[in-house]
Coordinates of C-alpha atoms in Angstrom, one line a residue:
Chain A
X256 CA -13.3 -6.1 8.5
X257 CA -16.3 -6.4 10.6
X258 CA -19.4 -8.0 8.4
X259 CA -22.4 -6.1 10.0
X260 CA -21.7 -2.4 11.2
X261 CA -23.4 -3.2 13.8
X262 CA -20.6 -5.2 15.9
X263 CA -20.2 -2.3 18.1
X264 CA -23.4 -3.9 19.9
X265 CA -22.1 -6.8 20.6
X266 CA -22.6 -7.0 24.4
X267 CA -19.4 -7.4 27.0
X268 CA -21.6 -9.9 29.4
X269 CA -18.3 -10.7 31.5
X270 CA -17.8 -7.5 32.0
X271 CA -20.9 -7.8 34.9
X272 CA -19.7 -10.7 36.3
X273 CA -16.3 -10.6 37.5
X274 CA -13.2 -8.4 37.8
X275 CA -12.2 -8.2 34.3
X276 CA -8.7 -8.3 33.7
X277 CA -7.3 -5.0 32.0
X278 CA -8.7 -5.4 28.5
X279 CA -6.4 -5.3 25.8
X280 CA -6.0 -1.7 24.0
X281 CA -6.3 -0.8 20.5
X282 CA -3.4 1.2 19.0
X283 CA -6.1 4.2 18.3
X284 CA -6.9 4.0 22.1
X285 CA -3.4 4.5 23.1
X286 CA -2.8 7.6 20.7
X287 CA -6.1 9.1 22.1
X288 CA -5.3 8.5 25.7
X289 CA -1.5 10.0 25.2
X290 CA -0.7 12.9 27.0
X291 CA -0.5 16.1 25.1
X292 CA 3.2 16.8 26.7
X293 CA 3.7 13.4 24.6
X294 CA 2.7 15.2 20.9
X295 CA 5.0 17.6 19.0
X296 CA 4.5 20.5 17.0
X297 CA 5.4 20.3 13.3
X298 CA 6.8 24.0 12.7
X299 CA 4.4 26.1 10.0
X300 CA 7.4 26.8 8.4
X301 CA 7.6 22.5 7.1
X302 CA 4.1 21.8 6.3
X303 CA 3.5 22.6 2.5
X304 CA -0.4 22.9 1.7
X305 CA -0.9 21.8 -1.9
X306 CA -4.7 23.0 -3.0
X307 CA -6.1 22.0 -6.3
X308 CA -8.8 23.6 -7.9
X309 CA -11.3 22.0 -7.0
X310 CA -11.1 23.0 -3.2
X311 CA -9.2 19.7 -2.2
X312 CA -6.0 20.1 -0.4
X313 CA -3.1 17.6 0.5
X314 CA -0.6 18.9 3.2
X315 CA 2.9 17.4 3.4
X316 CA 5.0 18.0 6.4
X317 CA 8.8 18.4 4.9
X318 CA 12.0 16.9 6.0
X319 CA 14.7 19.5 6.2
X320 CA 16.8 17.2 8.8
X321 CA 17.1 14.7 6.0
X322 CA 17.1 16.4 2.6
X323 CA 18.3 20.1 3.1
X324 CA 19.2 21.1 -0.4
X325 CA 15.7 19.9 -1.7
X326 CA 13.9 21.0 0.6
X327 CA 15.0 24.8 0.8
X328 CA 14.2 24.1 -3.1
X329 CA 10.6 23.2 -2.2
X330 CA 10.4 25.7 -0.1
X331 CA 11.9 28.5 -2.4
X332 CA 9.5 27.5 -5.3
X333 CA 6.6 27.5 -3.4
X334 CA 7.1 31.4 -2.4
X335 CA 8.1 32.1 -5.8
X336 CA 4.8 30.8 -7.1
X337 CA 6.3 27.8 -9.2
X338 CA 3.5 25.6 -9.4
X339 CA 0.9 28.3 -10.6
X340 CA -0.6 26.6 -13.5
X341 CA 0.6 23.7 -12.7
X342 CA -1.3 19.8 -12.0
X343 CA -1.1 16.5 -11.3
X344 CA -0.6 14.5 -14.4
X345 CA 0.4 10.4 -13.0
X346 CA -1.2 8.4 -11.0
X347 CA 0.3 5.1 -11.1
X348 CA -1.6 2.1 -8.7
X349 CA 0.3 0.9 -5.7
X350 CA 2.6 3.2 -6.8
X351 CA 2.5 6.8 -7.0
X352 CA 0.9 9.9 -7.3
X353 CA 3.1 12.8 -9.1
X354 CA 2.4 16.8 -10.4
X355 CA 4.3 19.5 -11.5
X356 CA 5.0 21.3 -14.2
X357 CA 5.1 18.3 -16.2
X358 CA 6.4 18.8 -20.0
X359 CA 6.8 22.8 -19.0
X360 CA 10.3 24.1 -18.9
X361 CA 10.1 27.1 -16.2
X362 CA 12.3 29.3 -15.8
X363 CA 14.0 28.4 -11.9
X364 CA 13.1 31.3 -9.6
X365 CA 16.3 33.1 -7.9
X366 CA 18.0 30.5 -5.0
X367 CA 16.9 27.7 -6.6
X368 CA 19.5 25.0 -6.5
X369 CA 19.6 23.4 -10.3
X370 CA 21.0 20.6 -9.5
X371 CA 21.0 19.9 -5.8
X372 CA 23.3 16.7 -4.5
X373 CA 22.1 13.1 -4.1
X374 CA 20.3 13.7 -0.1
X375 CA 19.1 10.3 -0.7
X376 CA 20.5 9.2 2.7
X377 CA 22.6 11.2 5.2
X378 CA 25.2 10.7 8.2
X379 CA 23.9 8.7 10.9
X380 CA 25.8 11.0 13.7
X381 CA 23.6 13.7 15.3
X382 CA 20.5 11.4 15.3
X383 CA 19.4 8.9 17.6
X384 CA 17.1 5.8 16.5
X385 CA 14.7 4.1 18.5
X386 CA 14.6 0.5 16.9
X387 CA 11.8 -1.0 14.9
X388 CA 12.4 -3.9 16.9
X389 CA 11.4 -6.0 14.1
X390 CA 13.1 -7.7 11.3
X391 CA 13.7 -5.5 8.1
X392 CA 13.9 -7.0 4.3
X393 CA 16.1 -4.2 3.4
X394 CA 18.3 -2.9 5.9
X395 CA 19.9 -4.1 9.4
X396 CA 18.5 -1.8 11.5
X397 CA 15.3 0.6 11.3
X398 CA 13.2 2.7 13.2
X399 CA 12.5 6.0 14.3
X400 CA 14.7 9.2 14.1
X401 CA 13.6 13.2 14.8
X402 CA 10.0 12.1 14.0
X403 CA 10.1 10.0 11.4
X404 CA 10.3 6.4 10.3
X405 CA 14.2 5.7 9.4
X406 CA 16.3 2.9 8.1
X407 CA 20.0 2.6 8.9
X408 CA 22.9 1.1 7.3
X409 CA 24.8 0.1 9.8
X410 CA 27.7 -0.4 7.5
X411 CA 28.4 2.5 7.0
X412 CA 26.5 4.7 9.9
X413 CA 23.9 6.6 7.2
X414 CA 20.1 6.7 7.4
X415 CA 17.4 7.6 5.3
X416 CA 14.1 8.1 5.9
X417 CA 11.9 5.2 4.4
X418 CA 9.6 4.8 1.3
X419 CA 6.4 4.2 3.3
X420 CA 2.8 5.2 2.5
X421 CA 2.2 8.7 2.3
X422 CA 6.1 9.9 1.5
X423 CA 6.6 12.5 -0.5
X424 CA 9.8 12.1 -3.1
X425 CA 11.5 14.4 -5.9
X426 CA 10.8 13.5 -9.3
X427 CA 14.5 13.2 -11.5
X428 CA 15.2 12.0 -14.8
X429 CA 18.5 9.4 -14.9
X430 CA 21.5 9.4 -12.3
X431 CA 23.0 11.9 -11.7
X432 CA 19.9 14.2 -12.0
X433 CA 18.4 14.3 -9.0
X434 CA 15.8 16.5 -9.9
X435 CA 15.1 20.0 -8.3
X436 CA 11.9 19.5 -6.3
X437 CA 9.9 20.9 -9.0
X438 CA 8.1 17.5 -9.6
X439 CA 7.1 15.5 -6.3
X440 CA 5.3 12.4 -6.0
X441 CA 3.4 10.6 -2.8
X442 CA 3.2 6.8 -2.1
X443 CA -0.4 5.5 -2.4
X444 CA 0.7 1.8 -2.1
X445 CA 2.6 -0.7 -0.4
X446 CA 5.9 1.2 0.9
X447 CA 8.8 0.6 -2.6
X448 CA 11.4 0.6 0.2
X449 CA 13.9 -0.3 -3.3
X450 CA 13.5 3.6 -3.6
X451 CA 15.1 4.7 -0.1
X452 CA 18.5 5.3 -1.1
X453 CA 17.6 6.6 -5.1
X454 CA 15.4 9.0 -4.8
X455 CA 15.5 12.1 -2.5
X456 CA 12.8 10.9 -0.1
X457 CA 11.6 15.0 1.2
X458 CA 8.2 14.6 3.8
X459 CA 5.2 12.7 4.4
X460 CA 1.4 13.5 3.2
X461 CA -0.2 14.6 6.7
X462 CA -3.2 15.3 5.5
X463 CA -5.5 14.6 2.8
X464 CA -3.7 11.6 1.3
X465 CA -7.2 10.0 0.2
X466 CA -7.6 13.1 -1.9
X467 CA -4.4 11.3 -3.9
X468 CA -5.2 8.0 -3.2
X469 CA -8.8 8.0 -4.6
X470 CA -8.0 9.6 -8.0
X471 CA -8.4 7.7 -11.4
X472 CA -5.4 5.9 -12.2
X473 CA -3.4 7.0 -15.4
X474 CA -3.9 4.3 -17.9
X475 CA -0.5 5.0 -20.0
X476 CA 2.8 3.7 -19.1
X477 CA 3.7 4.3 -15.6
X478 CA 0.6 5.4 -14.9
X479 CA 1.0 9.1 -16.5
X480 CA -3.1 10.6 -17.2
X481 CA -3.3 10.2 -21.1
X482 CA -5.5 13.2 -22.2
X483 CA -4.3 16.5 -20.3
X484 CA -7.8 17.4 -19.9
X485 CA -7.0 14.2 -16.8
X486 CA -5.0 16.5 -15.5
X487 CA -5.9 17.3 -11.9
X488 CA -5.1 21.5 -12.3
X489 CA -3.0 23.1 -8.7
X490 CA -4.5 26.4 -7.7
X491 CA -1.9 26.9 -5.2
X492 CA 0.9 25.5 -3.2
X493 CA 2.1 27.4 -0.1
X494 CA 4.0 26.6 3.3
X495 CA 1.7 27.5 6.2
X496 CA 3.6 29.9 7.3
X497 CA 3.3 32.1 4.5
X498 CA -0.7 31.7 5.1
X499 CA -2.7 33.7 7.4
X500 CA -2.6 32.2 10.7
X501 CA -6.4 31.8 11.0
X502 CA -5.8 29.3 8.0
X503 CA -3.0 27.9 9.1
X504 CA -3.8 23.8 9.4
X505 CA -1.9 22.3 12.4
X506 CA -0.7 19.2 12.6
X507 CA 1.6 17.2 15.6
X508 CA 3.4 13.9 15.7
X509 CA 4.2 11.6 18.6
X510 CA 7.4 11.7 20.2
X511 CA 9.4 8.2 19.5
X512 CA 10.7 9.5 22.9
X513 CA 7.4 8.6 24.8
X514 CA 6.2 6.5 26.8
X515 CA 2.8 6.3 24.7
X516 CA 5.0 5.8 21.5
X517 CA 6.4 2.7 23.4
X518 CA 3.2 1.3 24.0
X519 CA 1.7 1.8 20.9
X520 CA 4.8 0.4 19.0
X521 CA 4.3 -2.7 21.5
X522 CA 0.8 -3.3 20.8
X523 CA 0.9 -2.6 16.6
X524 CA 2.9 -5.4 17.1
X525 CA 1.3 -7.6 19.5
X526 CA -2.7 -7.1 18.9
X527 CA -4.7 -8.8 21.4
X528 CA -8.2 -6.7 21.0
X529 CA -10.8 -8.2 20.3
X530 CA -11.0 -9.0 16.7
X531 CA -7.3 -10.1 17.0
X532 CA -6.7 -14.0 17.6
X533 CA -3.0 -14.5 17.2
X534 CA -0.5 -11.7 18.0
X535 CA 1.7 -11.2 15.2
X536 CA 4.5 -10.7 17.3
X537 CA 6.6 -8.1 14.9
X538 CA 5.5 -5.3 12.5
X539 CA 6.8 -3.7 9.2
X540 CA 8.2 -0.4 9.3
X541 CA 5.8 1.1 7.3
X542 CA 2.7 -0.6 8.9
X543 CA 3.9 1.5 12.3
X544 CA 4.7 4.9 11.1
X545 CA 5.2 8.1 13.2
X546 CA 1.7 8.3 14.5
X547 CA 1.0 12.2 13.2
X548 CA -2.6 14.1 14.0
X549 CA -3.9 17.2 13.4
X550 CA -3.4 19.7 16.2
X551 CA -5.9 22.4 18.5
Chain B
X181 CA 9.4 8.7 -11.3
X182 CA 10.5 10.4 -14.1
X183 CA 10.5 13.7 -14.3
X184 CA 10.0 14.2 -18.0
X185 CA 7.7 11.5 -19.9
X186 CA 10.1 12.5 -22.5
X187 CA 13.0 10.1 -20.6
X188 CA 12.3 7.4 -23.2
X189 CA 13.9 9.3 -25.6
X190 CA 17.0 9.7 -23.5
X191 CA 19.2 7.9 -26.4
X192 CA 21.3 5.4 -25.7
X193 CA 24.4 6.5 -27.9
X194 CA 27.4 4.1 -25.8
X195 CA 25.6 1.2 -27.8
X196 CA 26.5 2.0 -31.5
X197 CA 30.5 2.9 -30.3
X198 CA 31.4 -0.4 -28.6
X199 CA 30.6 -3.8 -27.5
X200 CA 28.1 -3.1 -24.4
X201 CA 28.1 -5.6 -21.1
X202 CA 24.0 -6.9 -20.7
X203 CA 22.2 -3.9 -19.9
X204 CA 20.5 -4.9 -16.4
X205 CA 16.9 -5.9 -16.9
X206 CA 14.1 -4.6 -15.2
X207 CA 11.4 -7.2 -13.7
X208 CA 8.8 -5.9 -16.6
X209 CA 11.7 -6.8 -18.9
X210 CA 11.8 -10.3 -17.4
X211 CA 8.3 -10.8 -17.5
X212 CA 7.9 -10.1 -21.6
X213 CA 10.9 -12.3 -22.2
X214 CA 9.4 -15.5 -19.9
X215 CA 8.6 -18.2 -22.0
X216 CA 5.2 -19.2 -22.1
X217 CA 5.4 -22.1 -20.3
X218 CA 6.9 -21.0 -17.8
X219 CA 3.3 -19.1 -17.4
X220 CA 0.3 -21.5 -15.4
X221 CA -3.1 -21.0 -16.3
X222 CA -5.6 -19.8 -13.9
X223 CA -9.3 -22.3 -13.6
X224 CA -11.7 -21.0 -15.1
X225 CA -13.5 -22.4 -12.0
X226 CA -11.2 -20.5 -9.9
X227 CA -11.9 -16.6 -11.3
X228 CA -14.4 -14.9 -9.5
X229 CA -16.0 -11.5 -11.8
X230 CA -17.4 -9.0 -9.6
X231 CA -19.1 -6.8 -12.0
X232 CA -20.4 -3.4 -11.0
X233 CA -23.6 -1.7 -12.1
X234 CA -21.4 1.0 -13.7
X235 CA -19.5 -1.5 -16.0
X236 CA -16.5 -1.9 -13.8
X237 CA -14.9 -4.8 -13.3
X238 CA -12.6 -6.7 -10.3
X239 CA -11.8 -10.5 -11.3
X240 CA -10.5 -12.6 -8.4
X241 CA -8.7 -15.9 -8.2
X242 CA -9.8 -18.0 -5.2
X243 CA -7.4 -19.7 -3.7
X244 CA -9.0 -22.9 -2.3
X245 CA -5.7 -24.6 -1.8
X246 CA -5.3 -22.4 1.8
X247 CA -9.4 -21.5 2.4
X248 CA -11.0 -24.3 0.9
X249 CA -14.7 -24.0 3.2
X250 CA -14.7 -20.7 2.8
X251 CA -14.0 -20.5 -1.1
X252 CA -16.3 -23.5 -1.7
X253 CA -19.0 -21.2 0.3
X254 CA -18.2 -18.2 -2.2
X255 CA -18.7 -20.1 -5.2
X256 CA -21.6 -21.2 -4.1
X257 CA -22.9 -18.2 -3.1
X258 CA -21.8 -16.4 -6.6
X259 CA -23.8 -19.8 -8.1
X260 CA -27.0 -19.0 -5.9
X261 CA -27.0 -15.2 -6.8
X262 CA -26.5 -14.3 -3.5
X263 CA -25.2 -11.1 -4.0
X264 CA -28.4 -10.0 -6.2
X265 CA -28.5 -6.3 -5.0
X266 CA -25.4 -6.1 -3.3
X267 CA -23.1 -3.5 -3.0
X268 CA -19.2 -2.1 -2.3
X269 CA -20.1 0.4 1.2
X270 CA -16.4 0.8 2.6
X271 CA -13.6 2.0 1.9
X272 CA -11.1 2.7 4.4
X273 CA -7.8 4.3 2.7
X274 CA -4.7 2.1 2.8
X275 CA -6.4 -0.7 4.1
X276 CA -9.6 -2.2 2.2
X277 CA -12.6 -1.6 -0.5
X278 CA -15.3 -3.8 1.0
X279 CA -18.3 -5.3 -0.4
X280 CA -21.1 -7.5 0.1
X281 CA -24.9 -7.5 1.8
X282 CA -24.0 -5.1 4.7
X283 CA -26.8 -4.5 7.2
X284 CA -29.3 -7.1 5.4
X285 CA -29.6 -10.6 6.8
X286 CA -30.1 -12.9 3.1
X287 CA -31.1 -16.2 3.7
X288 CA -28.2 -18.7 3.1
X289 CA -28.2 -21.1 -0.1
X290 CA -28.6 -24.5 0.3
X291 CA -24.7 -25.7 0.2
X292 CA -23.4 -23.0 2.2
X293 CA -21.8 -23.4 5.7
X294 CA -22.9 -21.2 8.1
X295 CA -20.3 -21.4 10.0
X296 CA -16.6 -22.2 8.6
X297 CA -13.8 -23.1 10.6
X298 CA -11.3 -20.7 11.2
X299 CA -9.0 -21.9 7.5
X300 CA -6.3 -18.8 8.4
X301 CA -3.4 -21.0 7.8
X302 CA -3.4 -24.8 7.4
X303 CA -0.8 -27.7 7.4
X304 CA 2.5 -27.2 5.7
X305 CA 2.7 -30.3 4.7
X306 CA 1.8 -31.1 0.8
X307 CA 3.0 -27.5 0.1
X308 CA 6.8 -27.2 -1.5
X309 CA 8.1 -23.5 -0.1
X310 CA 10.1 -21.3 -2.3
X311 CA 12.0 -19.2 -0.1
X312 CA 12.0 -15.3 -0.5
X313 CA 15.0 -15.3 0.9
X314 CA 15.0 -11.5 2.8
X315 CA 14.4 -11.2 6.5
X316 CA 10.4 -10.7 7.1
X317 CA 8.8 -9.3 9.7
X318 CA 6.1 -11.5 11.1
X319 CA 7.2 -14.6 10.5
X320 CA 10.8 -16.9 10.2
X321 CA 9.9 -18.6 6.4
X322 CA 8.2 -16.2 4.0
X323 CA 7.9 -17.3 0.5
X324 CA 5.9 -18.8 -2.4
X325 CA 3.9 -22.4 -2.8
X326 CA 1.0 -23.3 -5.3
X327 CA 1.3 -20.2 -7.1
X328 CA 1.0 -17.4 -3.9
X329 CA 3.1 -15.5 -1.7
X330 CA 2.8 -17.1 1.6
X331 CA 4.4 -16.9 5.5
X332 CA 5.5 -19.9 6.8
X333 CA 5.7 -20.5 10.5
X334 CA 7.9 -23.0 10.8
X335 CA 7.7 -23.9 14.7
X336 CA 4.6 -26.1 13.7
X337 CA 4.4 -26.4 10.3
X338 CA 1.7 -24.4 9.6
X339 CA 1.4 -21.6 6.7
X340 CA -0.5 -19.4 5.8
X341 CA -1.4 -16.9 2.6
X342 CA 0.2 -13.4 3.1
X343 CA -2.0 -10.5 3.5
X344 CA -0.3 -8.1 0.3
X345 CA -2.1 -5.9 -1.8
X346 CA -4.7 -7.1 -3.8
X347 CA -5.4 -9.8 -1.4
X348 CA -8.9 -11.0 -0.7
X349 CA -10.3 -12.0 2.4
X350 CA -13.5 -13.0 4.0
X351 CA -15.2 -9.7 6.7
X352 CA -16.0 -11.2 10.3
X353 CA -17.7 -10.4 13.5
X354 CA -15.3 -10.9 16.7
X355 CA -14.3 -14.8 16.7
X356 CA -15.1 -17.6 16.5
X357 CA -17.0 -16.3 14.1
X358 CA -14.9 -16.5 10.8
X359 CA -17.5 -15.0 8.1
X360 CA -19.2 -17.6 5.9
X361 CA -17.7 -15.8 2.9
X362 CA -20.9 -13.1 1.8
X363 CA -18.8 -9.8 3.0
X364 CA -15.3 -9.7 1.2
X365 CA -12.6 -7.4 1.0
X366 CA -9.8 -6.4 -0.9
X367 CA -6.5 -4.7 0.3
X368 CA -5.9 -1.1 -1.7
X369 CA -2.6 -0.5 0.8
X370 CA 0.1 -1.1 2.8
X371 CA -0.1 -5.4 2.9
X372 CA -1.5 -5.3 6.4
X373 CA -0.3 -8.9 7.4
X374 CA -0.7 -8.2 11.7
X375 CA -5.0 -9.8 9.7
X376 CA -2.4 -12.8 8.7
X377 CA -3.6 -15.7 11.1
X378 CA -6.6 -13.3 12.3
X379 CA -8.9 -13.7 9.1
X380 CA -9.4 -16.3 6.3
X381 CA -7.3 -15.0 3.4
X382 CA -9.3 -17.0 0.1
X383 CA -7.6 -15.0 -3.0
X384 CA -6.3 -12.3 -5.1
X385 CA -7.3 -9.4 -7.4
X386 CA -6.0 -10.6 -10.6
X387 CA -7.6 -7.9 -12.4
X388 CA -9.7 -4.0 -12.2
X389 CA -7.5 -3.8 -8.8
X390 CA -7.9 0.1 -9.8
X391 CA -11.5 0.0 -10.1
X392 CA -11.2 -0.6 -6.0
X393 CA -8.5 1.5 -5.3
X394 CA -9.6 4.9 -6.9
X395 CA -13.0 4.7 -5.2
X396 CA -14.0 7.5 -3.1
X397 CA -12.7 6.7 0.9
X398 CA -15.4 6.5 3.0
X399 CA -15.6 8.8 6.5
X400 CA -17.6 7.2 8.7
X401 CA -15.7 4.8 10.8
X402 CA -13.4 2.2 9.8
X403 CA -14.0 4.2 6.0
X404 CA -17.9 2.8 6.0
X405 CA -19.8 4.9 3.5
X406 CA -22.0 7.9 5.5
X407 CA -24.8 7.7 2.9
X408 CA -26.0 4.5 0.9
X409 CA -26.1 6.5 -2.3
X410 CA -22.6 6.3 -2.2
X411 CA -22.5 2.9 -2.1
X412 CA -21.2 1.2 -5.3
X413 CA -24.0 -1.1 -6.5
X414 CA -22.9 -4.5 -7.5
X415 CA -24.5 -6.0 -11.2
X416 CA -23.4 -9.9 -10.4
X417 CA -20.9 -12.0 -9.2
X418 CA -20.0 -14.8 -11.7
X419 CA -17.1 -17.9 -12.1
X420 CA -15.6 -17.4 -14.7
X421 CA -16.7 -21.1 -15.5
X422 CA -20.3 -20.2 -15.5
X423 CA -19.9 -17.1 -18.4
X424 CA -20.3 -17.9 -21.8
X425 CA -16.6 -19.4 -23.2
X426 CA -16.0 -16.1 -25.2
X427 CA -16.5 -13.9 -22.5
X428 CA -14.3 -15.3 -19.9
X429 CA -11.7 -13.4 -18.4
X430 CA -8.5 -15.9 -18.8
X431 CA -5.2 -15.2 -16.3
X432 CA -2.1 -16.8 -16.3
X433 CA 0.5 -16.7 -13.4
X434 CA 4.2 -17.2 -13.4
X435 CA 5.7 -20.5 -11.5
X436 CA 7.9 -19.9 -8.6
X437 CA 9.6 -22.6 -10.1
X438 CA 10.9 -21.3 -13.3
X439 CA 13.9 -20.0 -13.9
X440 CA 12.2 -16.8 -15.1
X441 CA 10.6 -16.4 -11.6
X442 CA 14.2 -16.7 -10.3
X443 CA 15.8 -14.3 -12.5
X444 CA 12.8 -12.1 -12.2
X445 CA 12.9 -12.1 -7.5
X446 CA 16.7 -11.5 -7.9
X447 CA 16.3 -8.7 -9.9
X448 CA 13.7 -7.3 -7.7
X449 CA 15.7 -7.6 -4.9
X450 CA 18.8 -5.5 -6.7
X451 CA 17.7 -3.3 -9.6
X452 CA 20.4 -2.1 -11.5
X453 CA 18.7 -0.8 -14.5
X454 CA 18.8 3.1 -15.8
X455 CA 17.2 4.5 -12.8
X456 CA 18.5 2.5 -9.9
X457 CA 22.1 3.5 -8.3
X458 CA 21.6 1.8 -5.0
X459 CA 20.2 -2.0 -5.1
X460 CA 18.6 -2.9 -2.3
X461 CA 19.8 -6.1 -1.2
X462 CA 16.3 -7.5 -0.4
X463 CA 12.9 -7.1 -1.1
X464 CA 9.6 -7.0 1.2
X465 CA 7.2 -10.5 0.6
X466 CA 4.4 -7.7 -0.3
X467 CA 6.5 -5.8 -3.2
X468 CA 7.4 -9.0 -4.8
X469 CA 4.2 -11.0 -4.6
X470 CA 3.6 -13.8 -8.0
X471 CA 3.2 -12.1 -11.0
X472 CA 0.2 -12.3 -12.7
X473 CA -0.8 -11.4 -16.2
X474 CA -4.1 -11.6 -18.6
X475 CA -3.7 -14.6 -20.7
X476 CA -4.1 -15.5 -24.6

């Protein structure tokens, strides 16, 4: 938001004057000063690389902890070369991004569940939340759970991860279809938290989201590419693991656990940098996200 | 989220064997059936037409209800030709496209104020509050008044316009500075409202909000363009008042007062239509801000 690049110039006078209190840190500043011990691995074996033809890749980090059935789906038709041939065909603004094997019938490959059941939220029991903190438009309590950002119905004691930028969901037709995992879509636009609990919500873009993001938008209904020859062609989708390691990209999150996650979640909320005038005193879920970096 | 664009055809045979209950509307549905005057037109005087060298379009209603230095300083400006060789140089992804005279210092039109005060909320008072009605995280009162989705807080009266996508405000160096309205930016993400009380908020995209969004991200910090060939040259900024009659773009925006507007913020809070099997029970300001729609 600065108006002349240049801002970084501006000069700190004070600071030669006087003791200067502690001045007030930036979220990035906390995240860079965090202790490695702090940051967790995300296993080779969840990160799905998708790379499209034109050299650009988008890597997703999968959530078998919330939706198990799709995701040993994903992870089945990735080995079994589904998406060869396949594309991205939708791009709808402040919406979604979706490909697949849109308008192809393909025969499943062997362990592919056909018709996996509704993971669109799951027991609360074996997880522990670290609250938000904040006030949530759609559910009592949210948060953080096993890495990622959660929201809980306390009802009923069942979560489900959260519709926020960057989340990766399985494309179905009507209820009860809950589609196979064969087409998946990411968020490029404000969170659609009405999704959480009707769609299988599967990962989170950790890389490369702007290589969604920046695409032309699909100018028919629901924002589907009207000529195929808009069509943004897949050359391959593979789980790291199955790549060489030299290839391998690496990614980490920040433990909700930490200290440094603590602080950061304090100060998203609470900005008193410099730019910042008047602390907002809360944040939304999906402006404070699991912090996630790549890794080595 | 469909994952067949053949799902329209899905036929809806229960309809020709008995009498049906209503069929739950969608929002969209809501929308087409509002009666025109339920619909407010936009000011011709208030439509700002950023048009790009390459053809492309953004159109922009100024809001100078909430930011009225600041969008008096814009139209002036846009009067003056100010932005005469301007250009679009940052994109940061899920955050803002940003445009303007970066890094060149343009002599101020007569008219302009150099240096606004800080309009990033005003006085409650004259302003009738619909209520969203769903918890919100940065403020007690979120809402609508005068056509716009705005936060309210209510321990002294003061509110201010919400920070959604689409939203327009006016770039800054570090306070008290406040911009004098020549670098603007649009929101392409996540509504980042921790910028509501920290930067003057003066309108919405009202149209070509794709024409931002699908740009390429920038990668030098804070999503500035690395090279100035990248930068997106600008071909004028126009009122809408000062184009020839038959070219005007003409917008029309729904009032929170209608019953339509009810109908269509209780249905986005609980969508039972076709593909919905869990309403939400609430909806975030930022997915339900006013609708807007290209008029005549």
């Amino acid at each position: 938001m600065r108006r002349l690049a240049a801002l970084a110039l501006v000069p700190l006078i004070a600071a030669a004057e006087a003791p200067t209190p502690a001045k007030p840190q930036t979220p990035g500043e906390i995240l860079a000063a965090a202790p490695q011990s702090d940051w967790r691995p995300i296993a080779a074996d969840d990160l799905l690389v998708v790379e499209f033809k034109d050299g650009k890749k988008v890597v997703i980090q999968l959530a078998p902890e919330f939706a198990p059935v799709h995701v040993a789906n994903i992870k089945a038709l990735a080995k079994a070369g589904y998406w060869q041939g396949a594309a991205l065909y939708r791009v709808h603004d402040n919406y979604v991004a979706q490909w697949g094997n849109n308008e192809t019938e393909k025969p499943l490959p062997a362990g592919v569940v056909a018709q996996p059941p509704a993971e669109y939220f799951r027991a609360l029991a074996g997880l522990d939340v670290t609250p938000l903190g904040s006030p949530d438009p759609y559910e009592p309590l949210v948060g953080y759970a096993a890495g990622w950002a959660v929201a809980v119905d306390t009802s009923d004691s069942t979560i489900n991860l959260a519709h926020c930028y960057g989340s990766v969901g399985v494309g179905r037709n009507l209820s009860p279809d809950t589609g196979m995992g064969g087409e998946l879509y990411a968020v490029i636009g404000q969170g659609p938290r009405a999704l959480d609990r009707v769609i299988a919500n599967v990962g989170r873009v950790v890389g490369g989201i702007e290589n969604l993001s920046s695409l032309p938008r699909g100018t028919e209904a629901l924002g589907f590419y009207k000529e195929r020859s808009m069509d943004v062609p897949i050359a391959s989708v593979r789980l790291a693991s199955a790549m060489p390691e030299g290839e391998r990209p690496k990614f980490e999150y920040l433990d909700e656990k930490s200290g440094s996650f603590a602080a950061w979640l304090k100060v998203k909320k609470n900005r008193r940098d410099d730019f910042y005038i008047h602390p907002a005193g809360g944040v939304d879920l999906c402006n404070a996200t699991v912090p996630v970096r790549a890794a080595g």
